[in-house]
Coordinates of C-alpha atoms and ligand atoms in Angstrom, one line a residue:
M1 CA -183.7 32.6 186.3
N2 CA -186.3 31.8 183.7
R3 CA -183.9 30.4 181.1
C4 CA -184.3 26.7 180.5
Y5 CA -181.1 24.5 180.5
T6 CA -181.0 21.0 179.4
I7 CA -177.4 20.7 180.4
G8 CA -176.6 22.9 183.3
P9 CA -173.5 25.0 182.9
M10 CA -171.4 26.5 185.6
R11 CA -172.2 30.2 185.1
P12 CA -175.9 29.9 185.9
W13 CA -175.0 27.8 188.9
A14 CA -172.7 30.6 190.0
E15 CA -175.5 33.2 189.5
I16 CA -177.8 31.1 191.7
A17 CA -175.2 30.8 194.4
S18 CA -174.7 34.6 194.3
G19 CA -178.5 35.0 194.5
V20 CA -178.7 32.7 197.5
A21 CA -176.0 34.6 199.2
A22 CA -177.8 37.9 198.5
T23 CA -181.2 36.6 199.7
S24 CA -181.8 36.9 203.4
R25 CA -185.1 35.1 203.7
T26 CA -185.0 31.3 203.9
S27 CA -188.1 31.0 201.8
G28 CA -186.6 33.1 199.1
K29 CA -183.4 31.0 199.1
I30 CA -185.4 27.8 198.8
A31 CA -187.6 29.2 196.0
L32 CA -184.6 30.3 194.0
L33 CA -182.9 27.0 194.4
A34 CA -186.0 24.9 193.7
G35 CA -186.7 26.8 190.5
Y36 CA -183.1 26.3 189.3
L37 CA -182.9 22.6 190.3
R38 CA -186.2 21.9 188.5
S39 CA -184.7 23.1 185.2
L40 CA -181.7 20.7 185.2
D41 CA -181.1 17.4 183.6
P42 CA -180.4 14.5 186.0
D43 CA -176.6 14.6 185.7
S44 CA -176.3 18.3 186.1
L45 CA -178.8 18.2 188.9
A46 CA -176.7 15.8 190.9
V47 CA -173.6 17.8 190.5
A48 CA -175.3 21.1 191.2
C49 CA -176.6 19.8 194.5
V50 CA -173.2 18.4 195.5
F51 CA -171.6 21.8 194.7
F52 CA -174.2 23.6 196.8
T53 CA -173.0 21.5 199.8
G54 CA -169.7 23.3 199.3
R55 CA -167.9 20.1 198.2
P56 CA -166.6 19.0 194.8
F57 CA -167.7 15.4 195.4
P58 CA -170.5 13.8 197.4
A59 CA -169.9 13.6 201.2
A60 CA -169.5 9.9 201.0
D61 CA -167.0 10.1 198.1
P62 CA -163.5 9.2 199.4
R63 CA -162.0 11.8 197.1
T64 CA -161.4 15.2 198.7
A65 CA -160.4 18.4 197.0
G66 CA -156.8 18.2 198.3
I67 CA -155.7 21.2 196.3
G68 CA -153.3 23.4 198.1
W69 CA -153.3 27.1 198.4
A70 CA -150.1 27.3 196.3
A71 CA -151.7 25.6 193.3
V72 CA -154.7 27.9 193.4
R73 CA -152.5 30.9 193.6
E74 CA -150.3 29.8 190.8
A75 CA -153.2 28.9 188.5
V76 CA -155.1 32.1 189.1
E77 CA -152.1 34.3 188.6
R78 CA -151.3 32.5 185.4
V79 CA -154.8 32.8 184.0
A80 CA -155.1 36.4 185.1
G81 CA -151.7 37.2 183.7
A82 CA -151.0 38.8 187.1
A83 CA -147.6 39.3 188.7
P84 CA -146.4 36.7 191.3
G85 CA -147.8 37.8 194.7
A86 CA -150.9 39.4 193.2
F87 CA -153.1 36.6 194.5
G88 CA -151.8 37.0 198.1
E89 CA -152.5 40.7 198.0
A90 CA -156.0 40.1 196.8
Y91 CA -156.5 37.5 199.4
D92 CA -155.4 39.8 202.2
R93 CA -158.2 42.2 201.2
S94 CA -160.9 39.6 201.5
S95 CA -159.6 36.5 203.3
D96 CA -161.5 34.6 200.7
P97 CA -159.7 32.6 197.9
G98 CA -162.7 32.7 195.7
R99 CA -163.1 36.4 196.0
A100 CA -159.4 36.9 195.3
T101 CA -159.8 34.8 192.2
Y102 CA -162.7 36.9 191.0
D103 CA -160.8 40.1 191.6
L104 CA -157.8 39.1 189.6
L105 CA -159.7 37.6 186.7
A106 CA -162.2 40.4 186.5
A107 CA -159.5 43.0 186.5
R108 CA -157.9 41.3 183.5
D109 CA -161.1 40.6 181.7
P110 CA -163.8 43.1 182.8
A111 CA -166.1 42.2 179.9
A112 CA -165.6 38.5 180.2
T113 CA -169.3 37.6 180.1
R114 CA -169.8 39.4 176.9
D115 CA -166.4 39.1 175.2
P116 CA -164.9 35.6 175.3
T117 CA -161.2 35.1 174.6
P118 CA -160.7 34.8 170.9
G119 CA -159.8 31.4 169.6
H120 CA -161.8 29.5 172.1
T121 CA -163.1 26.0 171.4
P122 CA -166.8 26.3 170.8
A123 CA -167.5 22.7 171.7
A124 CA -166.1 23.2 175.1
R125 CA -167.5 26.6 175.7
D126 CA -170.9 26.5 174.2
P127 CA -172.2 23.2 175.4
T128 CA -175.8 23.9 174.8
P129 CA -176.0 26.0 171.7
G130 CA -179.2 28.0 171.6
H131 CA -179.5 28.0 175.4
T132 CA -176.3 29.4 176.8
P133 CA -175.7 32.9 175.7
A134 CA -173.3 32.3 172.8
A135 CA -170.7 34.7 173.9
T136 CA -170.3 33.3 177.4
R137 CA -167.3 31.1 178.3
D138 CA -168.8 28.2 180.2
L139 CA -168.7 24.4 180.9
P140 CA -171.4 22.0 181.8
L141 CA -171.5 21.1 185.5
P142 CA -170.6 17.4 185.0
E143 CA -167.6 18.5 183.0
V144 CA -166.5 20.9 185.8
Q145 CA -166.8 18.0 188.2
G146 CA -164.8 15.8 185.8
A147 CA -162.1 18.5 185.8
F148 CA -162.1 18.4 189.6
A149 CA -161.6 14.7 189.5
A150 CA -158.7 15.0 187.1
I151 CA -157.1 17.7 189.3
V152 CA -157.5 15.6 192.5
E153 CA -156.1 12.5 190.8
A154 CA -153.1 14.2 189.2
R155 CA -150.1 13.2 191.3
R156 CA -147.7 16.0 190.3
P157 CA -148.4 19.4 191.7
A158 CA -147.4 21.1 188.3
V159 CA -150.0 19.0 186.5
R160 CA -152.6 20.0 189.0
V161 CA -151.8 23.7 188.4
D162 CA -152.0 23.2 184.6
L163 CA -155.4 21.4 184.9
L164 CA -156.8 24.0 187.3
A165 CA -155.5 26.9 185.1
D166 CA -157.1 25.2 182.1
L167 CA -160.4 24.9 183.9
L168 CA -160.4 28.5 185.1
G169 CA -159.4 29.7 181.7
R170 CA -162.5 28.2 180.2
L171 CA -164.8 30.0 182.7
D172 CA -165.8 33.6 183.2
P173 CA -164.7 35.3 186.4
L174 CA -167.9 34.6 188.4
A175 CA -167.9 30.9 187.6
A176 CA -164.2 30.7 188.2
M177 CA -164.7 32.3 191.6
Y178 CA -167.2 29.6 192.6
V179 CA -164.9 26.9 191.2
V180 CA -162.2 28.0 193.6
K181 CA -164.7 28.4 196.5
V182 CA -166.0 24.8 196.0
L183 CA -162.5 23.4 195.5
S184 CA -161.1 25.1 198.6
G185 CA -164.2 24.1 200.7
E186 CA -165.1 27.7 201.4
L187 CA -168.4 28.2 199.6
R188 CA -170.0 30.3 202.4
I189 CA -173.3 31.5 200.7
G190 CA -175.5 31.2 203.8
L191 CA -177.0 27.9 202.7
R192 CA -177.7 26.2 206.0
E193 CA -177.9 22.5 206.2
G194 CA -181.5 21.5 205.5
L195 CA -182.2 24.3 203.0
L196 CA -181.0 22.3 200.1
E197 CA -183.2 19.3 201.2
S198 CA -186.2 21.7 201.3
A199 CA -185.2 23.0 197.8
V200 CA -185.0 19.4 196.4
A201 CA -188.4 18.6 198.0
G202 CA -189.9 21.9 196.6
A203 CA -188.3 21.4 193.1
F204 CA -190.0 18.0 192.5
D205 CA -193.0 18.4 194.8
R206 CA -192.0 15.6 197.2
P207 CA -192.5 15.4 201.0
L208 CA -189.5 16.9 202.9
A209 CA -189.5 13.9 205.3
E210 CA -189.0 11.5 202.3
V211 CA -186.1 13.6 201.0
R212 CA -184.5 13.6 204.5
H213 CA -185.0 9.9 204.9
A214 CA -183.4 9.2 201.5
L215 CA -180.5 11.5 202.4
M216 CA -179.8 9.7 205.6
A217 CA -179.9 6.4 203.8
T218 CA -177.6 7.3 200.9
G219 CA -175.6 10.3 202.3
D220 CA -175.5 11.8 198.8
I221 CA -177.7 14.8 198.1
G222 CA -177.0 14.5 194.4
E223 CA -178.3 10.9 194.3
V224 CA -181.3 12.0 196.4
A225 CA -182.1 14.8 194.0
R226 CA -182.0 12.3 191.1
L227 CA -184.3 10.0 193.0
A228 CA -186.7 12.9 193.8
R229 CA -186.8 13.9 190.2
A230 CA -187.7 10.4 189.1
D231 CA -190.1 9.9 192.0
R232 CA -188.1 7.0 193.4
L233 CA -187.2 8.3 196.8
A234 CA -188.6 5.2 198.5
G235 CA -185.8 3.2 196.8
A236 CA -183.0 5.0 198.6
S237 CA -181.0 2.7 200.8
P238 CA -177.4 2.4 202.2
S239 CA -174.9 0.8 199.8
L240 CA -171.9 -1.2 200.8
F241 CA -168.6 0.6 200.5
R242 CA -170.4 4.0 200.5
P243 CA -170.1 5.2 204.1
L244 CA -172.9 7.0 205.9
Q245 CA -172.6 9.8 208.3
P246 CA -172.5 8.1 211.8
M247 CA -175.3 8.7 214.2
L248 CA -174.3 11.0 217.0
A249 CA -174.9 11.3 220.7
S250 CA -176.0 14.4 222.6
P251 CA -174.3 15.4 225.8
A252 CA -176.1 14.9 229.1
R253 CA -175.2 16.7 232.4
D254 CA -175.8 13.7 234.7
A255 CA -177.5 10.4 235.2
E256 CA -180.7 12.1 236.5
E257 CA -181.1 14.1 233.3
I258 CA -180.7 10.9 231.2
A259 CA -183.1 8.9 233.3
S260 CA -185.8 11.6 233.1
R261 CA -185.3 12.1 229.3
L262 CA -185.2 8.4 228.3
G263 CA -187.2 6.6 231.0
A264 CA -186.7 2.9 231.9
P265 CA -185.3 0.7 230.6
L266 CA -182.0 2.5 230.1
W267 CA -179.6 0.8 227.7
A268 CA -176.2 1.9 228.9
E269 CA -173.2 1.1 226.6
D270 CA -169.6 1.8 227.5
K271 CA -168.2 4.8 225.7
Y272 CA -165.0 3.7 224.1
D273 CA -162.2 6.2 223.6
G274 CA -160.9 5.4 220.2
I275 CA -161.9 6.5 216.7
R276 CA -165.3 6.0 215.2
A277 CA -165.3 3.6 212.3
Q278 CA -167.9 2.0 210.0
L279 CA -167.0 -1.5 208.8
H280 CA -168.4 -2.5 205.4
K281 CA -168.1 -6.2 204.4
L282 CA -169.1 -8.1 201.3
G283 CA -167.5 -11.6 201.1
P284 CA -163.8 -11.3 201.6
E285 CA -163.8 -7.5 200.9
V286 CA -163.7 -5.3 204.0
R287 CA -163.4 -1.6 204.2
L288 CA -163.2 0.7 207.2
F289 CA -164.4 4.3 207.1
S290 CA -163.6 7.1 209.5
R291 CA -166.2 9.5 211.1
D292 CA -165.4 11.9 208.3
L293 CA -166.0 9.1 205.7
H294 CA -162.5 8.5 204.6
D295 CA -161.3 5.1 203.7
I296 CA -158.9 4.1 206.5
T297 CA -158.7 0.4 205.6
R298 CA -155.0 0.6 204.8
Q299 CA -154.3 1.9 208.3
F300 CA -156.0 -1.0 210.0
P301 CA -155.1 -4.1 207.9
D302 CA -155.2 -6.2 211.1
V303 CA -158.9 -5.4 211.8
A304 CA -159.9 -5.6 208.1
G305 CA -158.1 -8.9 207.8
A306 CA -159.8 -10.4 210.9
A307 CA -163.2 -9.6 209.4
A308 CA -162.5 -10.9 205.9
S309 CA -163.3 -14.6 206.5
L310 CA -166.5 -14.1 208.5
P311 CA -169.7 -15.6 207.2
W312 CA -171.8 -12.5 207.0
D313 CA -172.2 -9.4 204.9
G314 CA -173.2 -5.9 206.1
I315 CA -172.3 -2.6 207.6
L316 CA -171.4 -2.2 211.3
D317 CA -170.8 0.8 213.4
G318 CA -168.2 0.9 216.1
E319 CA -165.0 2.2 217.5
L320 CA -161.4 1.3 216.5
L321 CA -159.1 0.9 219.5
A322 CA -155.6 -0.1 220.4
M323 CA -156.2 -3.6 221.8
E324 CA -153.9 -6.3 223.1
S325 CA -155.3 -9.8 223.8
G326 CA -158.8 -8.3 224.4
T327 CA -157.5 -5.5 226.7
I328 CA -158.1 -2.0 225.6
L329 CA -154.9 0.2 225.6
P330 CA -154.9 4.0 226.2
F331 CA -155.9 6.3 223.3
A332 CA -152.3 7.7 223.2
R333 CA -151.1 4.2 222.0
L334 CA -153.6 4.3 219.1
Q335 CA -152.3 7.7 218.1
N336 CA -149.1 6.0 217.0
R337 CA -151.2 4.2 214.4
L338 CA -152.9 7.3 213.1
G339 CA -151.4 9.6 210.6
R340 CA -149.6 6.7 208.9
V341 CA -151.1 5.6 205.6
A342 CA -149.9 2.1 206.0
P343 CA -148.3 1.0 209.3
S344 CA -145.1 -1.1 209.2
A345 CA -145.1 -4.7 210.5
G346 CA -143.2 -3.3 213.5
T347 CA -146.0 -0.8 214.3
L348 CA -148.7 -3.5 213.7
A349 CA -147.0 -5.7 216.3
A350 CA -146.3 -2.9 218.8
V351 CA -149.8 -1.4 218.7
P352 CA -152.3 -4.1 217.7
A353 CA -155.7 -2.7 216.9
G354 CA -159.2 -4.0 217.5
Y355 CA -162.8 -3.0 216.8
V356 CA -165.7 -2.8 219.2
T357 CA -169.0 -2.8 217.4
F358 CA -172.1 -1.3 218.9
D359 CA -174.5 -1.2 216.0
A360 CA -175.6 -2.7 212.7
I361 CA -176.6 -0.4 209.9
A362 CA -177.3 -3.0 207.3
L363 CA -177.0 -6.8 207.2
A364 CA -177.8 -9.6 204.8
P365 CA -180.6 -11.7 206.3
S366 CA -178.5 -14.8 205.5
P367 CA -175.2 -15.5 203.6
G368 CA -175.5 -14.8 199.9
E369 CA -178.6 -12.6 200.2
P370 CA -178.4 -8.9 199.4
V371 CA -177.6 -6.6 202.3
A372 CA -180.8 -5.0 203.7
P373 CA -180.9 -1.6 205.6
L374 CA -181.7 -1.6 209.3
L375 CA -182.1 2.1 209.7
D376 CA -185.8 1.9 210.6
V377 CA -185.4 -1.2 212.8
P378 CA -185.4 -0.5 216.6
L379 CA -182.0 -0.6 218.4
A380 CA -183.2 -3.6 220.4
E381 CA -183.6 -5.6 217.3
R382 CA -180.4 -4.3 215.7
R383 CA -178.5 -5.3 218.8
A384 CA -180.0 -8.8 218.7
R385 CA -178.9 -9.1 215.0
L386 CA -175.4 -7.9 216.1
E387 CA -175.2 -10.4 218.9
A388 CA -176.1 -13.2 216.5
L389 CA -173.0 -12.5 214.3
E390 CA -169.9 -14.6 214.5
L391 CA -167.0 -12.3 215.4
P392 CA -163.2 -13.0 215.6
D393 CA -161.0 -12.2 218.6
R394 CA -160.1 -8.8 217.3
I395 CA -163.7 -7.7 217.0
A396 CA -165.8 -7.4 220.1
L397 CA -169.3 -6.4 221.0
G398 CA -169.7 -3.2 223.0
H399 CA -170.4 -3.7 226.7
L400 CA -174.1 -3.2 227.4
V401 CA -176.2 -3.2 230.6
H402 CA -179.9 -2.6 231.0
V403 CA -180.7 -0.5 234.1
E404 CA -183.8 1.2 235.5
T405 CA -182.8 4.2 237.7
A406 CA -180.4 7.1 237.8
A407 CA -178.5 5.5 240.7
E408 CA -178.0 2.3 238.7
L409 CA -176.8 4.5 235.8
D410 CA -174.2 6.1 238.1
A411 CA -173.0 2.7 239.1
A412 CA -172.8 1.6 235.4
F413 CA -170.8 4.8 234.7
D414 CA -168.3 4.0 237.5
A415 CA -168.0 0.4 236.2
A416 CA -167.3 1.7 232.6
R417 CA -164.6 4.0 234.0
A418 CA -163.1 1.1 235.9
R419 CA -162.9 -0.8 232.7
G420 CA -160.8 2.1 231.3
N421 CA -163.6 3.6 229.2
E422 CA -164.6 7.2 228.9
G423 CA -168.1 6.9 230.3
L424 CA -171.5 5.8 228.9
V425 CA -173.6 6.3 225.8
V426 CA -177.2 5.6 227.0
K427 CA -179.6 4.7 224.2
D428 CA -183.3 4.4 223.6
P429 CA -183.9 0.7 222.7
E430 CA -186.9 1.7 220.5
S431 CA -184.9 4.2 218.4
G432 CA -183.9 3.8 214.8
Y433 CA -180.5 4.6 213.4
T434 CA -180.4 8.2 212.1
P435 CA -177.2 8.9 210.2
G436 CA -175.6 12.2 210.8
R437 CA -178.1 13.3 213.4
R438 CA -177.4 14.3 216.9
G439 CA -180.7 13.5 218.5
L440 CA -181.9 12.6 222.0
A441 CA -182.0 8.9 221.3
W442 CA -178.3 8.6 222.2
L443 CA -177.1 10.5 225.3
K444 CA -173.5 10.5 226.3
L445 CA -172.2 10.8 229.9
K446 CA -168.5 11.5 230.4
K447 CA -166.1 13.0 232.8
A448 CA -166.6 16.8 233.3
L449 CA -164.7 18.7 230.6
A450 CA -161.3 19.9 231.7
T451 CA -160.3 23.6 231.2
L452 CA -157.0 25.3 231.4
D453 CA -156.3 29.0 231.8
C454 CA -153.8 30.0 229.1
V455 CA -152.1 33.1 227.9
V456 CA -152.7 34.4 224.4
V457 CA -149.3 34.7 222.7
G458 CA -150.3 35.0 219.0
V459 CA -153.3 36.0 217.0
E460 CA -154.5 35.8 213.4
L461 CA -157.2 37.3 211.3
G462 CA -160.3 35.0 211.2
H463 CA -162.2 33.7 208.2
G464 CA -165.7 34.3 206.7
R465 CA -167.8 36.5 209.0
R466 CA -164.7 37.1 211.1
H467 CA -162.3 38.1 208.3
G468 CA -161.6 41.6 209.5
V469 CA -161.0 40.7 213.1
L470 CA -158.2 39.0 215.0
S471 CA -160.2 36.0 216.2
D472 CA -157.8 33.0 216.0
Y473 CA -155.7 32.7 219.1
T474 CA -152.6 30.7 219.8
F475 CA -152.2 30.2 223.6
A476 CA -149.6 29.0 226.0
V477 CA -149.1 27.7 229.6
R478 CA -146.3 28.6 231.9
D479 CA -143.2 26.3 231.9
D480 CA -142.4 25.3 235.5
R481 CA -139.6 22.9 234.8
P482 CA -136.5 23.7 236.9
G483 CA -134.4 26.3 235.1
R484 CA -137.2 27.2 232.6
E485 CA -139.6 28.9 235.0
G486 CA -141.6 31.7 233.6
A487 CA -141.2 30.8 229.9
L488 CA -144.5 30.4 228.0
V489 CA -144.9 27.2 225.9
T490 CA -147.7 26.9 223.4
V491 CA -150.3 24.3 223.9
G492 CA -153.0 25.0 221.3
K493 CA -154.8 27.2 218.9
A494 CA -158.5 27.9 218.6
Y495 CA -161.0 30.2 217.0
S496 CA -162.4 32.5 219.6
G497 CA -165.7 31.4 221.2
L498 CA -166.1 34.9 222.5
T499 CA -168.9 37.3 221.6
D500 CA -168.6 39.7 218.6
A501 CA -168.3 42.6 221.0
E502 CA -165.5 40.9 223.0
I503 CA -163.7 40.0 219.8
A504 CA -163.9 43.5 218.5
E505 CA -162.5 44.9 221.8
M506 CA -159.8 42.3 221.9
T507 CA -158.9 43.0 218.2
R508 CA -158.2 46.7 219.2
W509 CA -156.2 45.5 222.2
F510 CA -154.1 43.1 220.1
E511 CA -153.5 45.7 217.4
A512 CA -152.1 48.0 220.0
H513 CA -150.0 45.3 221.6
T514 CA -148.6 43.5 218.6
L515 CA -144.9 42.7 219.1
R516 CA -144.1 41.4 215.6
R517 CA -145.9 40.6 212.4
L518 CA -145.1 37.4 210.7
G519 CA -147.3 37.4 207.6
R520 CA -150.8 36.9 208.8
Y521 CA -149.7 35.9 212.2
R522 CA -148.9 38.4 214.9
L523 CA -146.9 37.8 218.1
V524 CA -148.7 39.7 220.8
E525 CA -147.9 40.9 224.3
P526 CA -148.5 37.8 226.5
T527 CA -151.0 39.4 228.9
I528 CA -154.5 38.2 228.0
V529 CA -155.6 35.1 229.9
V530 CA -158.4 32.9 228.4
E531 CA -160.1 29.9 229.8
V532 CA -159.8 27.1 227.2
A533 CA -162.1 24.0 227.3
F534 CA -161.1 20.8 225.5
D535 CA -162.0 17.2 225.2
R536 CA -158.6 15.7 225.9
I537 CA -154.9 16.7 226.1
Q538 CA -152.2 14.5 224.9
P539 CA -148.5 14.4 224.0
S540 CA -147.7 16.0 220.7
A541 CA -144.8 17.6 218.9
R542 CA -147.1 20.2 217.4
H543 CA -146.7 22.8 220.2
G544 CA -143.8 24.1 222.3
S545 CA -145.2 22.5 225.4
G546 CA -145.0 19.0 224.0
Y547 CA -148.8 18.6 224.3
A548 CA -151.8 19.4 222.2
M549 CA -155.5 19.8 223.0
R550 CA -158.2 17.9 221.2
F551 CA -161.1 20.2 220.2
P552 CA -160.0 23.3 222.1
R553 CA -162.5 26.2 222.4
I554 CA -162.2 29.4 224.2
A555 CA -164.7 29.4 227.0
R556 CA -164.2 32.9 228.3
L557 CA -161.8 35.8 229.0
R558 CA -160.2 35.8 232.4
P559 CA -159.6 39.5 232.9
D560 CA -159.4 38.7 236.6
K561 CA -156.2 36.6 236.1
P562 CA -152.8 37.9 235.4
A563 CA -150.6 35.9 233.0
S564 CA -148.3 35.0 236.0
E565 CA -151.2 33.0 237.3
A566 CA -152.0 31.1 234.2
D567 CA -151.8 27.3 234.4
T568 CA -148.5 25.5 234.3
L569 CA -146.9 22.7 232.2
S570 CA -147.2 20.4 235.2
A571 CA -151.0 21.0 235.3
V572 CA -151.1 20.0 231.6
A573 CA -149.0 16.9 232.2
A574 CA -151.3 15.9 235.1
L575 CA -154.4 16.2 232.8
A576 CA -152.7 14.2 230.0
S577 CA -151.8 11.2 232.1
Ligands
LIG601 P1 -168.0 12.6 221.6 O1 -166.8 12.3 220.7 O2 -167.5 12.9 223.0 O3 -168.9 13.6 221.0 O4 -168.8 11.2 221.8 C1 -169.4 10.6 220.8 C2 -168.5 9.5 220.2 O5 -168.3 8.5 221.2 C3 -169.0 8.8 219.0 O6 -168.8 9.5 217.9 C4 -168.2 7.5 219.1 O7 -167.0 7.7 218.4 C5 -167.8 7.3 220.5 N1 -168.4 6.2 221.1 C6 -167.7 5.3 221.9 N2 -168.5 4.4 222.4 C7 -169.7 4.5 221.8 C8 -171.0 3.8 221.9 N3 -171.1 2.7 222.7 N4 -172.0 4.3 221.2 C9 -171.9 5.4 220.4 N5 -170.8 6.1 220.3 C10 -169.7 5.7 221.0

């Protein structure tokens, strides 16, 4: 790519994305990206980087694509002038909505890159006269992002389809393909996390560590690229109401492992079983953000309200829980509050929520002063700052003990369990707060994972690398309620965690033992037993068993087990209680 763009359009971005996908060597991908990013103006640079993460908006942006399959199908068929159903057929060939878009548009318009539709609006399609090849339909990247915003903000589905069709119609098939890939969250160009950071560092000749640090502080690669371009990376810092990726804990086998990894003193905090949330506060304005950075304030008006009158400003990290008069209620109670945009007064009274905070990400040194980041400050000092804050009844400090040995850690674990908590998160008091990283400064210790042996009753074609194989399994346990013995009731669905060879072999088996095809889903002979691991199982109307697993994954095949010996509904009920 040796053309020079002042305003980056979508088509060259798409060419670079294709180039990255076609380049196998990491250094080649980075060089390609760096050269391209260097050529862009600040606004296009920020958008280009965000799109390379596979998202239409920065990770910390509460807007999500939220465009349904039906809208993409309708818009693409309309622009391509294709018959209803054509998109579905194209999708079945590739299991990739972007590829299906390209196939339909290119079939209608094979010479699109050289032969734009007559009657186009030059202002919209030739944003940089003299740079963009005149005959190419294209739009500047910020305009594409603006169109994404309009699509997401449109309330009526028909308007979304119109806006998307309009956008696709103003692009050539390759650019349109990538628009759909980004909008549907399925970019898949082999751009591992970290490569983009290296490309930004390379493009503007900045140290990679500074780029990474700035990214942790802002959570926005577009913003970081702008700062790198302007040589202002040192100024990156967390902002109020722009959530950061939370710091994560690594699993540990047992107390001995933790003691030998971290060494004394060991800071053991209770591991609360709720939902991770970041609390941002400036004066009376409070917002809560979930682990995936969504604004969930409206779901927890009781917690936000309790924080609003406090005399400090800052960003805290912690866990939302169902809590009554200081007592933590089981996770299943909190579930009643989730999935509702705004709980009714009845729900708020029936399931009161609370917040347990265990970290401070940023705090104003004193009231009225600007909020200052604490990312590089050791945990011991962050905790001291946290303990000095005035907190209302509904907001509590996480339980923390300092211990020296593995035996004391085991005792702390039992005490945490006795308090109704999941286990411990043991932390290095010297460590900084590293957003989005699963390092060894936080180690979690919890009850051994449960597994269930389940029967595969349905399969589906996978996605991406697994698009030609039947790798998504729906599985069931045996009903053992009186009068229903022997029936299979579904309890979960998971992508296979098996090896490629096992998946290929199982695909052949499922193909030969399909009972009925229901679109992409196939009912299969209920013979194959798999061991499924999960974090938790709880009541749910989603599956026939009345239970659903959280984070199920297929641990292994159990060829040694006949379906008649798979686990039962009573076993599920026992694990759920
Ligand atoms: P897991 O979900 O099992 O990977 O465990 C990590 C999660 O535990 C975090 O994302 C938090 O939501 C939660 N958690 C509960 N208590 C703590 C704590 N004291 N420190 C850090 N994370 C905690």
